[in-house]
Amino acid sequence: MRYVFSNLGQGLRRNLSMHLAVILTLFVSLALVGAGVLVKRQADAAAEQWGNELQITAFLCREDDPVKRCLGAVDSAQKAAITKVVKNNPEVASFYFESQETAYQKAQKLFDPKLFQGDQPVLTPADFRESIWITLKNPDQFQGITSAVLGLDGVSSVKDQRDVVQPILSGMRVMQVASLGVAVFLVVAALMLVANTIRLAAFARRKEIAIMRLVGASGLYISLPFLLEALFTAIVGVALAGGALAAGMWFGVHDRLRDYIGFIPWIGLDDFLVALVIIAIVGPVVTLLPTLLLTRKYIKV
Amino acid sequence: MIRFERVVKTYPGSTAPALDGVSVDVEKGEFVFLVGASGSGKSTALRLVLREARASSGRVYVAGKEINRLAGWKVPRLRRQIGTVFQDFRLLPSKTVAENVAFALEVIGTPRREIKRVVPGTLDLVGLSGLGDRMPEELSGGEQQRVAIARAFVNRPMILLADEPTGNLDPATSAEIMRLLEQINGTGTTVVMATHDHGIVDLMRKRVIELDSGRVVRDEASGAYGFQH
């Protein structure tokens, strides 16, 4: 074991420039993978809030609804009629109800907490409308359902939020595809760098390896220094990428975007941890996999 | 200890076999010279014993086991029972004499206390007492070969394979190395030595197996290098 660990330091120093190249490539590629994951989760969060681009929302009348067509809150008979129309419409793929309470909770995530506090809060669940979220089969076919639902009693308004949502979602999608696409190339580059590093290291240590094989060291023992080096570079790469993502989350999302753009539920610690777990898996796989394959090839026992 | 049964070894891409139907039996504790011209198959025979290569056909037994069929992961265990010495010593230049010898034990997981106990004794045995802290490059060729022999023997293997161990040494030094190998053979270790060195073979009067184009052409209990000399 002592030999293995003394070799780790020696191996890292001997091949310093190659290891730095691996670490930097890994750092950038993992940061991009993580960013892709975060953008994806951001897009999901936004879509959940407003509905995705396949969804339209029918808001139902509430008590004292300012909309003229509403004559008091929607009743259960009206709701049944609306459900029947939505269910039977050929443009509809699926739908679900959202209660006033849910709408209230969603709003709490977005708006100033002061609005919800105190004995007489500015906003209460009664200020929100019940709604039906309708998912379309085809985003271009929505006129039929829109006009059908809009004519029913108890429906306050139909909102097609796709005009607002679509550009943001498609922007996020482009970012996600771009970051993951570039990450794929960089991961391939990292794989090749790792392969090259191992070839150099195996060559630099060929005398030792030849003797180890001769005196009967096990294959695992011979490849252990290589695996540890690979693991070490992966850990450093993951740490750097994780740090970069954390900094991006903190300075970008937390300190700036959240203040400028309040109507989107921004990603938080949970999402960061998911991204971190993903890169913590991808990083070691990218370095250990070629190491395992190549040490078998170069250090054949 | 080592048995070849009709062993044929053909390397890929070559038509003539390196070994062609070799059957040989080496008993425990024997000292055997393997002689023959370059390319006669001596080194190939040693490689087969180490499972560096596999026989194309026939069987190779080492310590009672048919090693052609040995699973890959068991090969290291086989090699721990075999010490090997080469013409070019193959010492690690960055390690001291003692470290070179200890290396063979470290990499098979021998406890450090055991290594500390065994290495000085082995250096004494090969006549290198007090040189443990030297670097290999500070030693003469004969001394370097002694280090190599110490490394091969430190694990007390059952078999010692020597491939031209005197090939780089002058006659006087070669004779010393031979005395050392004989001494090791005296502890019960089977020694198989491939060599070109007529003088040594003639002097030692040990068993001689002569190979020619991969065939055994002579196997004498206490022979000389060749009839023509």
CSV table of N, CA and C in Angstrom, one decimal, chain A residues 34-43 45-46 109-110 172 175 243-272 275:
chain,number,residue,atom,x,y,z
A,34,GLY,N,-23.2,20.1,-15.8
A,34,GLY,CA,-24.0,20.6,-14.7
A,34,GLY,C,-24.9,21.8,-15.1
A,35,ALA,N,-24.3,22.7,-15.9
A,35,ALA,CA,-25.1,23.8,-16.4
A,35,ALA,C,-26.3,23.3,-17.2
A,36,GLY,N,-26.0,22.3,-18.1
A,36,GLY,CA,-27.1,21.8,-18.9
A,36,GLY,C,-28.2,21.2,-18.0
A,37,VAL,N,-27.8,20.5,-16.9
A,37,VAL,CA,-28.8,19.9,-16.0
A,37,VAL,C,-29.6,21.1,-15.3
A,38,LEU,N,-28.9,22.1,-14.9
A,38,LEU,CA,-29.5,23.2,-14.2
A,38,LEU,C,-30.5,23.9,-15.1
A,39,VAL,N,-30.1,24.2,-16.4
A,39,VAL,CA,-31.0,24.8,-17.3
A,39,VAL,C,-32.3,24.0,-17.5
A,40,LYS,N,-32.0,22.7,-17.7
A,40,LYS,CA,-33.1,21.8,-17.9
A,40,LYS,C,-34.1,21.8,-16.7
A,41,ARG,N,-33.6,21.9,-15.5
A,41,ARG,CA,-34.4,21.9,-14.3
A,41,ARG,C,-35.1,23.3,-14.2
A,42,GLN,N,-34.4,24.3,-14.7
A,42,GLN,CA,-35.0,25.6,-14.7
A,42,GLN,C,-36.2,25.7,-15.6
A,43,ALA,N,-36.0,25.1,-16.8
A,43,ALA,CA,-37.1,25.0,-17.8
A,43,ALA,C,-38.2,24.2,-17.3
A,45,ALA,N,-39.0,23.8,-14.2
A,45,ALA,CA,-39.7,24.6,-13.1
A,45,ALA,C,-40.6,25.7,-13.7
A,46,ALA,N,-40.1,26.3,-14.7
A,46,ALA,CA,-40.9,27.4,-15.4
A,46,ALA,C,-42.1,26.8,-16.0
A,109,LYS,N,-44.6,31.5,-3.9
A,109,LYS,CA,-43.2,31.3,-4.2
A,109,LYS,C,-42.6,32.5,-5.0
A,110,LEU,N,-43.5,33.2,-5.6
A,110,LEU,CA,-43.1,34.3,-6.6
A,110,LEU,C,-43.1,35.6,-5.9
A,172,MET,N,-34.3,28.5,-23.2
A,172,MET,CA,-33.7,27.6,-22.3
A,172,MET,C,-33.3,26.3,-22.9
A,175,MET,N,-30.1,26.8,-24.8
A,175,MET,CA,-29.0,26.8,-23.9
A,175,MET,C,-28.7,25.4,-23.4
A,243,GLY,N,-17.7,23.8,-7.8
A,243,GLY,CA,-17.4,25.2,-7.3
A,243,GLY,C,-17.9,26.2,-8.3
A,244,ALA,N,-17.6,26.0,-9.6
A,244,ALA,CA,-18.0,26.9,-10.6
A,244,ALA,C,-19.5,27.0,-10.7
A,245,LEU,N,-20.2,25.8,-10.6
A,245,LEU,CA,-21.7,25.8,-10.7
A,245,LEU,C,-22.3,26.6,-9.4
A,246,ALA,N,-21.7,26.3,-8.3
A,246,ALA,CA,-22.1,26.9,-7.1
A,246,ALA,C,-22.0,28.4,-7.2
A,247,ALA,N,-20.8,28.9,-7.7
A,247,ALA,CA,-20.6,30.3,-7.9
A,247,ALA,C,-21.6,30.9,-8.9
A,248,GLY,N,-21.9,30.2,-10.0
A,248,GLY,CA,-22.8,30.6,-10.9
A,248,GLY,C,-24.2,30.7,-10.3
A,249,MET,N,-24.6,29.7,-9.5
A,249,MET,CA,-25.9,29.8,-8.9
A,249,MET,C,-26.0,31.0,-7.9
A,250,TRP,N,-24.9,31.2,-7.2
A,250,TRP,CA,-25.0,32.2,-6.1
A,250,TRP,C,-25.0,33.6,-6.7
A,251,PHE,N,-24.0,33.8,-7.6
A,251,PHE,CA,-23.8,35.2,-8.1
A,251,PHE,C,-24.8,35.5,-9.2
A,252,GLY,N,-25.1,34.4,-10.0
A,252,GLY,CA,-25.9,34.6,-11.2
A,252,GLY,C,-27.4,34.6,-10.7
A,253,VAL,N,-27.8,33.4,-10.3
A,253,VAL,CA,-29.3,33.2,-10.1
A,253,VAL,C,-29.7,33.9,-8.8
A,254,HIS,N,-29.0,33.6,-7.7
A,254,HIS,CA,-29.4,34.1,-6.4
A,254,HIS,C,-29.3,35.6,-6.3
A,255,ASP,N,-28.2,36.2,-6.7
A,255,ASP,CA,-27.9,37.6,-6.5
A,255,ASP,C,-28.5,38.5,-7.6
A,256,ARG,N,-28.7,38.0,-8.8
A,256,ARG,CA,-29.1,38.9,-9.9
A,256,ARG,C,-30.4,38.6,-10.5
A,257,LEU,N,-30.5,37.4,-11.1
A,257,LEU,CA,-31.7,37.1,-11.9
A,257,LEU,C,-32.9,37.1,-11.0
A,258,ARG,N,-32.8,36.6,-9.8
A,258,ARG,CA,-34.0,36.5,-8.9
A,258,ARG,C,-34.5,37.9,-8.6
A,259,ASP,N,-33.7,38.9,-8.6
A,259,ASP,CA,-34.1,40.3,-8.4
A,259,ASP,C,-34.7,40.9,-9.6
A,260,TYR,N,-34.1,40.6,-10.8
A,260,TYR,CA,-34.6,41.2,-12.0
A,260,TYR,C,-35.9,40.6,-12.5
A,261,ILE,N,-35.9,39.3,-12.5
A,261,ILE,CA,-37.0,38.5,-13.1
A,261,ILE,C,-37.7,37.7,-12.0
A,262,GLY,N,-38.7,38.3,-11.4
A,262,GLY,CA,-39.4,37.7,-10.3
A,262,GLY,C,-40.5,36.7,-10.6
A,263,PHE,N,-41.0,36.8,-11.9
A,263,PHE,CA,-42.1,36.0,-12.1
A,263,PHE,C,-41.8,34.5,-12.5
A,264,ILE,N,-40.5,34.2,-12.4
A,264,ILE,CA,-40.1,32.8,-12.7
A,264,ILE,C,-39.7,32.2,-11.3
A,265,PRO,N,-40.1,30.9,-11.1
A,265,PRO,CA,-39.6,30.3,-9.9
A,265,PRO,C,-38.2,29.8,-10.2
A,266,TRP,N,-37.2,30.4,-9.5
A,266,TRP,CA,-35.8,30.0,-9.9
A,266,TRP,C,-35.4,28.8,-9.2
A,267,ILE,N,-34.4,28.1,-9.9
A,267,ILE,CA,-33.8,26.9,-9.3
A,267,ILE,C,-33.1,27.2,-8.0
A,268,GLY,N,-33.0,26.2,-7.1
A,268,GLY,CA,-32.4,26.4,-5.8
A,268,GLY,C,-31.4,25.3,-5.5
A,269,LEU,N,-31.2,25.1,-4.2
A,269,LEU,CA,-30.2,24.2,-3.7
A,269,LEU,C,-30.5,22.8,-4.1
A,270,ASP,N,-31.8,22.4,-4.1
A,270,ASP,CA,-32.1,21.0,-4.5
A,270,ASP,C,-31.6,20.7,-5.9
A,271,ASP,N,-31.8,21.7,-6.8
A,271,ASP,CA,-31.4,21.5,-8.2
A,271,ASP,C,-29.9,21.5,-8.3
A,272,PHE,N,-29.3,22.3,-7.6
A,272,PHE,CA,-27.8,22.3,-7.6
A,272,PHE,C,-27.3,21.0,-7.1
A,275,ALA,N,-27.5,18.4,-9.8
A,275,ALA,CA,-26.5,18.6,-10.8
A,275,ALA,C,-25.1,18.1,-10.3
